[in-house]
Amino acid sequence: MDTIIQCFLEKIIILEEKSLEKLNNINFLSDFTDDLNRELMDLGRKIAKKYLEDLEDMIYESEERKEKYISYQKNSLANNRKLITLFGEIEFSRRYYQEKENKKEKIYLLDKAIGLEENERMLVNVEEKMLNLATVKSYEFAGKNCAYNTEISKETVKNKIEELDFSNIPQEKFDKKREKKRLYIQADEDHVHLQVGGISQPRLITVYEENIKGKLEGKKKFGGIYNKKIDDLWEEVYTYIENKYNYEKIEKIFIMGDGASWIRTGLQWLPKSIYIADRFHLEKAITGLCGKENKEQKSKIREAMYKFDYVKVKEIGYEILAEEMEKSVRERKLKELEYIINNEEGFRNSVSYDVPGCAAEGDISHTYSDRLSSRPLGWKESNVDKMARLRILAANGENIKIVTRNLNEKRPEIKEKIKKQKEVSKMIKKEKYKREDGICYTIPEMRFGDYEMREKLRELIKCKAI
């Protein structure tokens, strides 16, 4: 390791000298930092490779390993393996071993120690960077920019997203329950085109405490595709509210949306909830019924609605339908009228309780549409669900590690993997301490000093400070 660092320092000195020769160039510092970045990435690859091969040597020298495993490669390292790191791709060597009692299986103990599967090509932090990039850019862009000077295919990026498991995310914990008289929920869905044809509708629910000049305070988002499982989504929302807030102190929960049946399901799940019709969708329906140019009829319908005179709303609507000669247009306008009438209670509530405007449409655009539906893309439905959930993680300010590193330790294959990793790690640690003790024995204070002095010296040796 010392040799690697010494070579790196020599290269930096050479870089500095070359940079001084270009001092008159207006971009000399940019050129220097480009070269420095390249050397730092190279140093990272070399250190990572050396570190892995040091671990392999400690496994090989371990007394515990010698008791249980046979190595047929003695002092030579073979069986190279390539691995993609943030610094780029590295190639390292390791030995294979066989259990003395069972010589059928060839085992790479180093792979077990660092938790690598047989066909695994990239480290989990590379995968995390790739997934974070994929939530905002294309699969191709994510594959090209997640590891230095290394390109990962867009098919691999797509497959990694499809493999994600969101079922193990732990429930959020709160030290103390908050007390709020009112909570607000806005709900809507996006419309995403599928590769096989048709539309997928990822749902989005945002719970928040206040809307201050368009900024939602204390917000938390939930969503994904919940085909025929909408109760699961509302159960997540209810559990979150129950855990975070003192439910007894809540007086009203306002559920805002376009009145779709899946949104109204929330009224059944949340006691004290009241449905509020989204005025954006109501205004859209009024325009669809009357036409963009017919300002007089639109004004009459709005006036009747604010007076809660829905008999008058129906009269105006039927007059408009009677004047429409084209059947397809008349049927479309009838649906708009029915939408206005069916949301009578929701509109009354919005006026009576003076609830701030619903921003569900903008929420959908920002959270989902920017990546899923604003461009002419064709998606696989399972990946629509995974991408929607990734976007929600990002919107909630949560780290993707809660998905990529939160393994279900109850699964047999995971339990076995962790068991084997602990076994090999124990070998490495014992060998490491043995090497340290060999160094420590030559220091008088380690033999005759007090406990505090010995511990301080041990820490210094671990840090290679002496």
Coordinates of C-alpha atoms in Angstrom, one line a residue, residues 1-311:
M1 CA 0.0 0.0 0.0
D2 CA 2.8 2.4 0.9
T3 CA 4.4 1.8 -2.5
I4 CA 1.1 2.7 -4.3
I5 CA 0.8 5.9 -2.3
Q6 CA 4.5 6.8 -2.9
C7 CA 4.0 6.4 -6.7
F8 CA 0.9 8.5 -6.6
L9 CA 2.7 11.4 -4.8
E10 CA 5.5 11.2 -7.4
K11 CA 2.8 11.5 -10.2
I12 CA 1.2 14.5 -8.4
I13 CA 4.6 16.3 -8.3
I14 CA 5.0 15.7 -12.0
L15 CA 1.5 17.0 -12.6
E16 CA 2.3 20.1 -10.7
E17 CA 5.5 20.7 -12.7
K18 CA 3.6 20.3 -16.0
S19 CA 0.9 22.6 -14.7
L20 CA 3.4 25.3 -13.9
E21 CA 4.7 25.2 -17.5
K22 CA 1.1 26.0 -18.7
L23 CA 0.6 28.8 -16.2
N24 CA -0.1 31.3 -19.0
N25 CA -3.0 29.2 -20.3
I26 CA -6.3 30.6 -19.0
N27 CA -7.6 27.0 -18.5
F28 CA -4.5 25.7 -16.8
L29 CA -6.3 24.9 -13.5
S30 CA -9.1 23.1 -15.2
D31 CA -6.5 21.0 -17.1
F32 CA -4.7 20.3 -13.8
T33 CA -7.8 19.2 -12.0
D34 CA -8.8 16.9 -15.0
D35 CA -5.4 15.2 -14.8
L36 CA -5.6 15.1 -11.0
N37 CA -9.1 13.5 -11.1
R38 CA -7.8 10.8 -13.5
E39 CA -4.9 10.0 -11.2
L40 CA -7.2 9.9 -8.2
M41 CA -9.5 7.4 -9.9
D42 CA -6.4 5.3 -10.8
L43 CA -5.2 5.5 -7.2
G44 CA -8.7 4.4 -6.0
R45 CA -8.6 1.3 -8.3
K46 CA -5.1 0.4 -7.2
I47 CA -5.9 0.7 -3.5
A48 CA -9.1 -1.2 -3.8
K49 CA -7.3 -4.0 -5.7
K50 CA -4.5 -4.1 -3.1
Y51 CA -6.9 -4.1 -0.2
L52 CA -8.8 -7.1 -1.6
E53 CA -5.6 -9.1 -2.2
D54 CA -4.5 -8.2 1.3
L55 CA -7.7 -9.6 2.6
E56 CA -7.2 -12.8 0.5
D57 CA -3.7 -13.2 2.0
M58 CA -5.1 -12.9 5.6
I59 CA -7.7 -15.6 4.8
Y60 CA -4.9 -17.8 3.3
E61 CA -2.7 -17.4 6.4
S62 CA -5.5 -17.8 8.9
E63 CA -5.1 -20.8 11.3
E64 CA -8.9 -21.2 11.3
R65 CA -8.9 -21.4 7.5
K66 CA -6.2 -24.0 7.6
E67 CA -8.1 -26.2 10.0
K68 CA -11.3 -26.2 7.9
Y69 CA -10.4 -25.4 4.2
I70 CA -7.7 -26.7 1.8
S71 CA -6.2 -24.4 -0.8
Y72 CA -4.5 -25.9 -3.8
Q73 CA -2.9 -22.7 -5.0
K74 CA -0.4 -22.3 -2.1
N75 CA 1.5 -19.0 -2.6
S76 CA 0.1 -18.1 -6.0
L77 CA -3.0 -16.1 -6.7
A78 CA -5.1 -17.1 -9.6
N79 CA -8.8 -17.0 -10.6
N80 CA -9.1 -13.4 -11.6
R81 CA -12.4 -11.6 -11.1
K82 CA -13.6 -8.2 -12.5
L83 CA -15.6 -5.8 -10.4
I84 CA -17.0 -2.4 -11.2
T85 CA -16.4 0.2 -8.5
L86 CA -17.0 4.0 -8.4
F87 CA -13.4 4.4 -9.5
G88 CA -14.0 2.2 -12.5
E89 CA -13.5 -1.5 -13.2
I90 CA -10.8 -3.4 -11.2
E91 CA -9.4 -6.9 -11.7
F92 CA -8.2 -8.8 -8.7
S93 CA -7.0 -12.3 -7.9
R94 CA -8.1 -14.7 -5.2
R95 CA -7.6 -18.4 -4.3
Y96 CA -10.2 -21.0 -4.3
Y97 CA -10.7 -23.4 -1.4
Q98 CA -12.4 -26.6 -0.6
E99 CA -13.8 -27.8 2.7
K100 CA -11.8 -30.7 4.1
E101 CA -14.9 -32.6 4.9
N102 CA -16.6 -31.8 1.5
K103 CA -14.3 -31.5 -1.5
K104 CA -17.0 -31.3 -4.1
E105 CA -17.6 -27.6 -4.0
K106 CA -15.0 -24.9 -5.0
I107 CA -15.3 -21.9 -2.7
Y108 CA -13.9 -18.4 -3.0
L109 CA -13.7 -17.3 0.6
L110 CA -12.8 -13.7 -0.3
D111 CA -16.1 -13.4 -2.3
K112 CA -17.9 -14.7 0.8
A113 CA -16.1 -12.2 3.1
I114 CA -17.1 -9.2 1.0
G115 CA -20.6 -10.5 0.2
L116 CA -20.3 -11.0 -3.6
E117 CA -22.5 -13.3 -5.5
E118 CA -21.0 -15.5 -8.2
N119 CA -22.3 -13.4 -11.1
E120 CA -22.3 -10.0 -9.4
R121 CA -20.3 -7.5 -11.5
M122 CA -20.8 -4.2 -9.6
L123 CA -20.6 -2.9 -6.0
V124 CA -23.8 -1.8 -4.4
N125 CA -22.7 1.8 -4.2
V126 CA -22.3 1.8 -8.0
E127 CA -25.8 0.4 -8.3
E128 CA -27.1 3.1 -6.0
K129 CA -25.6 5.9 -8.0
M130 CA -26.9 4.2 -11.2
L131 CA -30.4 4.1 -9.8
N132 CA -30.3 7.6 -8.6
L133 CA -29.3 8.8 -12.1
A134 CA -31.9 6.6 -13.7
T135 CA -34.7 8.4 -11.7
V136 CA -33.9 11.7 -13.5
K137 CA -32.3 10.7 -16.8
S138 CA -32.4 7.8 -19.3
Y139 CA -31.2 4.3 -18.6
E140 CA -28.4 4.9 -21.1
F141 CA -27.2 8.0 -19.3
A142 CA -27.3 6.3 -15.9
G143 CA -25.2 3.3 -17.3
K144 CA -22.6 5.6 -18.7
N145 CA -22.1 7.9 -15.7
C146 CA -22.4 5.7 -12.6
A147 CA -18.7 4.5 -12.6
Y148 CA -15.6 6.3 -13.8
N149 CA -14.6 5.5 -17.4
T150 CA -16.9 2.4 -17.4
E151 CA -20.1 1.9 -19.4
I152 CA -23.0 -0.3 -18.2
S153 CA -25.6 -1.3 -20.7
K154 CA -29.1 0.3 -20.5
E155 CA -30.5 -3.3 -20.4
T156 CA -28.6 -3.9 -17.2
V157 CA -29.9 -0.6 -15.7
K158 CA -33.5 -1.7 -16.6
N159 CA -33.0 -5.1 -15.0
K160 CA -31.6 -3.7 -11.8
I161 CA -34.6 -1.5 -11.4
E162 CA -36.9 -4.4 -12.1
E163 CA -35.1 -6.5 -9.4
L164 CA -35.7 -3.9 -6.6
D165 CA -37.7 -5.0 -3.6
F166 CA -39.5 -2.2 -1.7
S167 CA -41.3 -4.6 0.7
N168 CA -38.5 -4.5 3.3
I169 CA -38.5 -0.7 3.9
P170 CA -38.9 -0.2 7.7
Q171 CA -41.7 2.0 9.0
E172 CA -40.7 5.5 9.9
K173 CA -40.2 6.0 13.7
F174 CA -41.0 9.2 15.5
D175 CA -39.8 10.2 19.0
K176 CA -42.9 12.1 19.9
K177 CA -46.3 12.3 18.2
R178 CA -47.2 15.7 16.7
E179 CA -50.4 17.4 17.6
K180 CA -52.3 19.0 14.6
K181 CA -56.0 19.9 14.3
R182 CA -56.0 19.6 10.5
L183 CA -54.2 17.5 8.0
Y184 CA -54.4 17.7 4.2
I185 CA -54.1 14.9 1.6
Q186 CA -54.0 15.4 -2.1
A187 CA -54.3 12.4 -4.5
D188 CA -54.0 11.9 -8.2
E189 CA -52.6 9.5 -10.8
D190 CA -50.4 9.7 -13.8
H191 CA -51.0 8.1 -17.2
V192 CA -48.0 6.2 -18.5
H193 CA -47.9 4.5 -21.9
L194 CA -46.8 0.8 -21.9
Q195 CA -44.7 -1.0 -24.4
V196 CA -47.4 -3.6 -25.0
G197 CA -50.0 -0.9 -25.5
G198 CA -52.5 0.6 -23.0
I199 CA -52.0 2.8 -20.0
S200 CA -50.6 2.3 -16.6
Q201 CA -51.8 4.6 -13.7
P202 CA -49.3 5.0 -10.9
R203 CA -51.1 6.6 -7.9
L204 CA -49.7 9.4 -5.8
I205 CA -50.8 10.6 -2.4
T206 CA -49.2 13.5 -0.5
V207 CA -49.9 14.1 3.2
Y208 CA -49.1 17.5 4.5
E209 CA -49.7 19.9 7.4
E210 CA -50.0 23.3 5.8
N211 CA -49.9 25.0 2.4
I212 CA -48.0 28.2 2.9
K213 CA -47.9 30.2 -0.3
G214 CA -47.7 27.1 -2.4
K215 CA -45.1 25.3 -0.2
L216 CA -46.4 22.2 1.5
E217 CA -45.1 21.9 5.0
G218 CA -44.5 18.6 6.7
K219 CA -45.2 16.6 3.5
K220 CA -44.8 12.9 2.9
K221 CA -45.5 11.1 -0.3
F222 CA -46.8 7.6 -1.0
G223 CA -47.5 5.8 -4.3
G224 CA -46.8 3.3 -7.0
I225 CA -49.1 1.0 -9.0
Y226 CA -51.8 -0.5 -6.7
N227 CA -54.0 -2.3 -9.3
K228 CA -56.8 -4.0 -7.2
K229 CA -54.8 -3.3 -4.1
I230 CA -55.7 0.3 -3.3
D231 CA -56.5 -0.6 0.3
D232 CA -52.8 -1.4 0.7
L233 CA -51.9 2.2 -0.3
W234 CA -54.4 3.8 2.1
E235 CA -53.3 1.5 4.9
E236 CA -49.8 2.8 4.4
V237 CA -51.1 6.4 4.7
Y238 CA -53.2 5.6 7.8
T239 CA -50.3 3.8 9.5
Y240 CA -48.0 6.8 8.8
I241 CA -50.6 9.3 10.3
E242 CA -51.2 7.1 13.2
N243 CA -47.5 6.8 14.0
K244 CA -46.6 10.5 13.5
Y245 CA -49.7 12.3 14.9
N246 CA -51.9 12.2 18.0
Y247 CA -55.0 11.0 16.1
E248 CA -57.3 12.1 19.0
K249 CA -56.2 15.7 18.5
I250 CA -56.9 15.7 14.8
E251 CA -60.3 17.4 14.1
K252 CA -60.4 17.0 10.3
I253 CA -58.4 15.4 7.5
F254 CA -59.2 16.9 4.1
I255 CA -58.8 14.5 1.1
M256 CA -58.5 16.5 -2.1
G257 CA -58.7 15.0 -5.6
D258 CA -60.7 14.6 -8.7
G259 CA -63.3 12.3 -7.1
A260 CA -62.0 9.0 -8.5
S261 CA -63.3 5.9 -6.6
W262 CA -59.8 5.0 -5.4
I263 CA -59.4 8.5 -3.9
R264 CA -62.8 8.2 -2.1
T265 CA -61.6 4.9 -0.6
G266 CA -59.5 7.1 1.7
L267 CA -62.7 8.3 3.4
Q268 CA -63.3 4.8 4.6
W269 CA -59.8 4.3 5.9
L270 CA -59.4 7.7 7.7
P271 CA -61.8 8.7 10.5
K272 CA -62.6 12.4 10.5
S273 CA -61.8 12.7 6.8
I274 CA -63.7 15.0 4.4
Y275 CA -63.7 14.9 0.6
I276 CA -62.7 18.1 -1.1
A277 CA -63.2 18.4 -4.9
D278 CA -60.1 19.6 -6.8
R279 CA -61.2 22.9 -8.4
F280 CA -58.7 22.4 -11.2
H281 CA -60.6 19.3 -12.4
L282 CA -64.0 21.0 -11.9
E283 CA -62.9 24.0 -13.9
K284 CA -61.6 21.7 -16.6
A285 CA -65.1 20.0 -16.7
I286 CA -66.9 23.3 -16.9
T287 CA -64.7 24.3 -19.9
G288 CA -65.3 20.9 -21.5
L289 CA -69.1 21.3 -21.1
C290 CA -69.4 24.9 -22.2
G291 CA -66.5 25.3 -24.6
K292 CA -63.5 27.6 -24.2
E293 CA -65.2 30.6 -25.9
N294 CA -68.6 30.5 -24.2
K295 CA -67.7 32.7 -21.2
E296 CA -71.4 33.5 -20.4
Q297 CA -72.5 29.9 -19.9
K298 CA -69.3 29.2 -17.8
S299 CA -70.1 32.2 -15.6
K300 CA -73.7 31.1 -15.1
I301 CA -72.6 27.6 -14.1
R302 CA -70.0 28.9 -11.7
E303 CA -72.6 31.3 -10.1
A304 CA -75.1 28.5 -9.7
M305 CA -72.4 26.3 -8.1
Y306 CA -71.4 28.9 -5.6
K307 CA -75.0 29.3 -4.6
F308 CA -75.2 25.5 -4.3
D309 CA -78.0 25.6 -6.8
Y310 CA -77.3 22.3 -8.6
V311 CA -80.9 22.3 -10.1

